[in-house]
Amino acid sequence: MKPEILFEDEYLLAINKPNGMVVNRGFGAGETVQEWAEGKGITGSTSTTGSTGDDFHKRNGVVHRLDKETSGVLLIAKTPEAFGELQRQFKDREVEKVYIGLVHGHVEPQSGVVEAAIGRNPKNRMKFSTVEGGRDAQTGYRVIAHFSARSEERRLKSATTKVGFNTQDEYTLVEFYPKTGRTHQIRVHAKHIGHPIVSDYQYAGRKTTRGDRKWCPRLFLHAEKLSFKHPKSGERMTVEAPMPHDLKDVLANLSSRAD
């Protein structure tokens, strides 16, 4: 399980993070993205004084993060200056982000914007939710396609209904455009509009996820594209990561709906 290098020069490294790889050191078993970056010569440090240079070393140049089961484009800076400039672009909402997710249900309308503040879930501090007084969060979306379960998937679900598994057989493939960068933002906003992401163990519900993972063994969320200014030249650039084969296989086992 190694990242694929999508772009590299003396200032910047853009990778396609695989599903199952944790970004931050100390938060999971196996090699993390930070450790992988360190192996590429982007050195780490235990300094915590808070300057951009110290943050660069402490994080091995990793500019932002993706959840463990979210695959896709991730940026790693090679110098403190590039690190600071890329972080500034994320903070100032200059980075354009495109994610692809498969969600439960038939999403209507075909496009829109979800605006709902996000904060820690007061009942479970490991989760986030839309809460009054939370940090502002905006996620645009566009429907790509509608799907329904094929007969084999319906059979599997029918066999599990006695223990309460989800029997919903409509799904929607959606492009998400998060304007802000709150933790779990897309996952929380998808749940907020009543269409949780398939196999989302934290936000789709335990029984629903248990059923999902019979045919989609991981969170169906992929960071497909990032557009930003090169930290040195200032030239606008776009890095793309194609949908991985595991998610393509999930879609291949569903039936497309012409709605």
PDB file of C-alpha atoms in Angstrom, residues 21-152:
ATOM      1  CA  MET A  21      -3.382   4.659   4.650  1.00  0.00           C
ATOM      2  CA  VAL A  22      -3.424   7.035   7.624  1.00  0.00           C
ATOM      3  CA  VAL A  23      -2.036  10.534   7.006  1.00  0.00           C
ATOM      4  CA  ASN A  24      -0.720  11.573  10.427  1.00  0.00           C
ATOM      5  CA  ARG A  25       1.986   9.788  12.372  1.00  0.00           C
ATOM      6  CA  GLY A  26       0.780   7.996  15.501  1.00  0.00           C
ATOM      7  CA  PHE A  27      -2.849   7.575  14.396  1.00  0.00           C
ATOM      8  CA  GLY A  28      -2.788   4.122  12.870  1.00  0.00           C
ATOM      9  CA  ALA A  29      -0.939   0.884  12.216  1.00  0.00           C
ATOM     10  CA  GLY A  30       1.369   0.577   9.241  1.00  0.00           C
ATOM     11  CA  GLU A  31       3.273   3.259   7.401  1.00  0.00           C
ATOM     12  CA  THR A  32       1.613   6.688   7.457  1.00  0.00           C
ATOM     13  CA  VAL A  33       1.841   9.369   4.780  1.00  0.00           C
ATOM     14  CA  GLN A  34       4.100  11.351   7.106  1.00  0.00           C
ATOM     15  CA  GLU A  35       6.502   8.437   7.426  1.00  0.00           C
ATOM     16  CA  TRP A  36       6.393   7.846   3.684  1.00  0.00           C
ATOM     17  CA  ALA A  37       7.228  11.541   3.116  1.00  0.00           C
ATOM     18  CA  GLU A  38      10.090  11.260   5.581  1.00  0.00           C
ATOM     19  CA  GLY A  39      11.408   8.368   3.513  1.00  0.00           C
ATOM     20  CA  LYS A  40      11.364  10.720   0.536  1.00  0.00           C
ATOM     21  CA  GLY A  41      13.696  13.089   2.410  1.00  0.00           C
ATOM     22  CA  ILE A  42      11.123  15.520   3.845  1.00  0.00           C
ATOM     23  CA  THR A  43      12.435  15.496   7.394  1.00  0.00           C
ATOM     24  CA  GLY A  44      10.417  15.636  10.595  1.00  0.00           C
ATOM     25  CA  SER A  45      10.946  17.369  13.920  1.00  0.00           C
ATOM     26  CA  THR A  46       9.444  17.334  17.401  1.00  0.00           C
ATOM     27  CA  SER A  47       9.522  21.143  17.639  1.00  0.00           C
ATOM     28  CA  THR A  48       6.181  22.710  18.611  1.00  0.00           C
ATOM     29  CA  THR A  49       6.959  26.431  18.709  1.00  0.00           C
ATOM     30  CA  GLY A  50       4.296  27.137  16.124  1.00  0.00           C
ATOM     31  CA  SER A  51       6.216  28.843  13.318  1.00  0.00           C
ATOM     32  CA  THR A  52       5.576  27.860   9.701  1.00  0.00           C
ATOM     33  CA  GLY A  53       9.004  26.244   9.506  1.00  0.00           C
ATOM     34  CA  ASP A  54       8.418  24.190  12.640  1.00  0.00           C
ATOM     35  CA  ASP A  55       4.973  23.102  11.437  1.00  0.00           C
ATOM     36  CA  PHE A  56       6.533  22.061   8.129  1.00  0.00           C
ATOM     37  CA  HIS A  57       9.034  19.784   9.879  1.00  0.00           C
ATOM     38  CA  LYS A  58       6.544  18.525  12.471  1.00  0.00           C
ATOM     39  CA  ARG A  59       4.175  17.434   9.689  1.00  0.00           C
ATOM     40  CA  ASN A  60       6.845  16.291   7.198  1.00  0.00           C
ATOM     41  CA  GLY A  61       5.450  18.823   4.741  1.00  0.00           C
ATOM     42  CA  VAL A  62       1.932  17.323   4.646  1.00  0.00           C
ATOM     43  CA  VAL A  63      -0.269  20.330   3.846  1.00  0.00           C
ATOM     44  CA  HIS A  64      -3.744  18.927   4.593  1.00  0.00           C
ATOM     45  CA  ARG A  65      -5.311  15.563   5.383  1.00  0.00           C
ATOM     46  CA  LEU A  66      -7.698  12.899   4.122  1.00  0.00           C
ATOM     47  CA  ASP A  67      -9.525  10.349   6.246  1.00  0.00           C
ATOM     48  CA  LYS A  68      -8.073   6.833   6.401  1.00  0.00           C
ATOM     49  CA  GLU A  69     -10.634   5.340   4.006  1.00  0.00           C
ATOM     50  CA  THR A  70     -10.725   8.352   1.664  1.00  0.00           C
ATOM     51  CA  SER A  71      -8.448   7.963  -1.337  1.00  0.00           C
ATOM     52  CA  GLY A  72      -7.220  10.661  -3.692  1.00  0.00           C
ATOM     53  CA  VAL A  73      -5.127  13.779  -4.152  1.00  0.00           C
ATOM     54  CA  LEU A  74      -2.983  14.928  -1.228  1.00  0.00           C
ATOM     55  CA  LEU A  75      -0.348  17.696  -1.291  1.00  0.00           C
ATOM     56  CA  ILE A  76       3.052  17.543   0.388  1.00  0.00           C
ATOM     57  CA  ALA A  77       5.343  20.588   0.380  1.00  0.00           C
ATOM     58  CA  LYS A  78       9.097  20.145   0.083  1.00  0.00           C
ATOM     59  CA  THR A  79      10.123  23.480   1.623  1.00  0.00           C
ATOM     60  CA  PRO A  80       8.791  25.557   4.536  1.00  0.00           C
ATOM     61  CA  GLU A  81       8.003  28.410   2.102  1.00  0.00           C
ATOM     62  CA  ALA A  82       5.934  26.157  -0.161  1.00  0.00           C
ATOM     63  CA  PHE A  83       4.215  24.671   2.906  1.00  0.00           C
ATOM     64  CA  GLY A  84       3.222  28.104   4.193  1.00  0.00           C
ATOM     65  CA  GLU A  85       1.927  29.283   0.815  1.00  0.00           C
ATOM     66  CA  LEU A  86      -0.163  26.168   0.197  1.00  0.00           C
ATOM     67  CA  GLN A  87      -1.640  26.310   3.696  1.00  0.00           C
ATOM     68  CA  ARG A  88      -2.506  29.968   3.086  1.00  0.00           C
ATOM     69  CA  GLN A  89      -4.390  29.021  -0.087  1.00  0.00           C
ATOM     70  CA  PHE A  90      -6.420  26.408   1.792  1.00  0.00           C
ATOM     71  CA  LYS A  91      -7.161  28.882   4.593  1.00  0.00           C
ATOM     72  CA  ASP A  92      -8.189  31.633   2.144  1.00  0.00           C
ATOM     73  CA  ARG A  93     -10.398  29.181   0.198  1.00  0.00           C
ATOM     74  CA  GLU A  94      -8.413  29.565  -3.007  1.00  0.00           C
ATOM     75  CA  VAL A  95      -8.033  25.808  -3.514  1.00  0.00           C
ATOM     76  CA  GLU A  96     -10.779  24.213  -5.616  1.00  0.00           C
ATOM     77  CA  LYS A  97     -11.569  20.680  -4.415  1.00  0.00           C
ATOM     78  CA  VAL A  98     -13.603  17.997  -6.180  1.00  0.00           C
ATOM     79  CA  TYR A  99     -14.595  14.756  -4.470  1.00  0.00           C
ATOM     80  CA  ILE A 100     -16.693  11.861  -5.764  1.00  0.00           C
ATOM     81  CA  GLY A 101     -18.997   9.985  -3.418  1.00  0.00           C
ATOM     82  CA  LEU A 102     -21.746   7.383  -3.652  1.00  0.00           C
ATOM     83  CA  VAL A 103     -24.629   8.201  -1.340  1.00  0.00           C
ATOM     84  CA  HIS A 104     -27.815   6.494  -0.252  1.00  0.00           C
ATOM     85  CA  GLY A 105     -31.067   7.458  -1.923  1.00  0.00           C
ATOM     86  CA  HIS A 106     -32.167   9.467  -4.929  1.00  0.00           C
ATOM     87  CA  VAL A 107     -30.645  12.957  -4.638  1.00  0.00           C
ATOM     88  CA  GLU A 108     -32.778  15.854  -5.843  1.00  0.00           C
ATOM     89  CA  PRO A 109     -32.310  18.560  -7.001  1.00  0.00           C
ATOM     90  CA  GLN A 110     -29.503  17.761  -9.416  1.00  0.00           C
ATOM     91  CA  SER A 111     -27.220  20.427  -7.935  1.00  0.00           C
ATOM     92  CA  GLY A 112     -27.078  22.738  -4.965  1.00  0.00           C
ATOM     93  CA  VAL A 113     -25.126  24.012  -1.983  1.00  0.00           C
ATOM     94  CA  VAL A 114     -25.309  22.694   1.570  1.00  0.00           C
ATOM     95  CA  GLU A 115     -24.680  25.423   4.137  1.00  0.00           C
ATOM     96  CA  ALA A 116     -24.699  24.147   7.711  1.00  0.00           C
ATOM     97  CA  ALA A 117     -22.278  24.916  10.536  1.00  0.00           C
ATOM     98  CA  ILE A 118     -20.228  21.968  11.814  1.00  0.00           C
ATOM     99  CA  GLY A 119     -18.916  21.248  15.304  1.00  0.00           C
ATOM    100  CA  ARG A 120     -18.120  18.396  17.639  1.00  0.00           C
ATOM    101  CA  ASN A 121     -21.031  16.103  18.301  1.00  0.00           C
ATOM    102  CA  PRO A 122     -21.985  16.844  21.933  1.00  0.00           C
ATOM    103  CA  LYS A 123     -22.900  13.174  22.497  1.00  0.00           C
ATOM    104  CA  ASN A 124     -19.787  11.704  20.880  1.00  0.00           C
ATOM    105  CA  ARG A 125     -16.613  13.817  20.756  1.00  0.00           C
ATOM    106  CA  MET A 126     -15.104  11.515  18.138  1.00  0.00           C
ATOM    107  CA  LYS A 127     -17.771  12.576  15.638  1.00  0.00           C
ATOM    108  CA  PHE A 128     -18.921  15.859  14.111  1.00  0.00           C
ATOM    109  CA  SER A 129     -22.394  17.122  13.340  1.00  0.00           C
ATOM    110  CA  THR A 130     -24.310  20.158  12.132  1.00  0.00           C
ATOM    111  CA  VAL A 131     -24.705  22.222  15.289  1.00  0.00           C
ATOM    112  CA  GLU A 132     -25.813  25.716  16.176  1.00  0.00           C
ATOM    113  CA  GLY A 133     -22.772  27.810  16.929  1.00  0.00           C
ATOM    114  CA  GLY A 134     -20.418  25.537  14.965  1.00  0.00           C
ATOM    115  CA  ARG A 135     -17.929  26.697  12.352  1.00  0.00           C
ATOM    116  CA  ASP A 136     -19.428  27.780   9.036  1.00  0.00           C
ATOM    117  CA  ALA A 137     -19.243  25.126   6.322  1.00  0.00           C
ATOM    118  CA  GLN A 138     -20.291  25.103   2.665  1.00  0.00           C
ATOM    119  CA  THR A 139     -20.388  22.157   0.275  1.00  0.00           C
ATOM    120  CA  GLY A 140     -21.562  22.389  -3.316  1.00  0.00           C
ATOM    121  CA  TYR A 141     -22.695  19.251  -5.115  1.00  0.00           C
ATOM    122  CA  ARG A 142     -23.732  17.986  -8.549  1.00  0.00           C
ATOM    123  CA  VAL A 143     -25.426  14.691  -9.359  1.00  0.00           C
ATOM    124  CA  ILE A 144     -23.480  12.530 -11.800  1.00  0.00           C
ATOM    125  CA  ALA A 145     -25.705   9.452 -12.029  1.00  0.00           C
ATOM    126  CA  HIS A 146     -28.438   7.495 -10.275  1.00  0.00           C
ATOM    127  CA  PHE A 147     -28.148   3.770  -9.562  1.00  0.00           C
ATOM    128  CA  SER A 148     -30.219   0.948  -8.148  1.00  0.00           C
ATOM    129  CA  ALA A 149     -29.140  -2.357  -6.661  1.00  0.00           C
ATOM    130  CA  ARG A 150     -28.946  -5.369  -8.930  1.00  0.00           C
ATOM    131  CA  SER A 151     -30.869  -8.502  -8.019  1.00  0.00           C
ATOM    132  CA  GLU A 152     -27.897 -10.153  -6.281  1.00  0.00           C
TER     133      GLU A 152
END
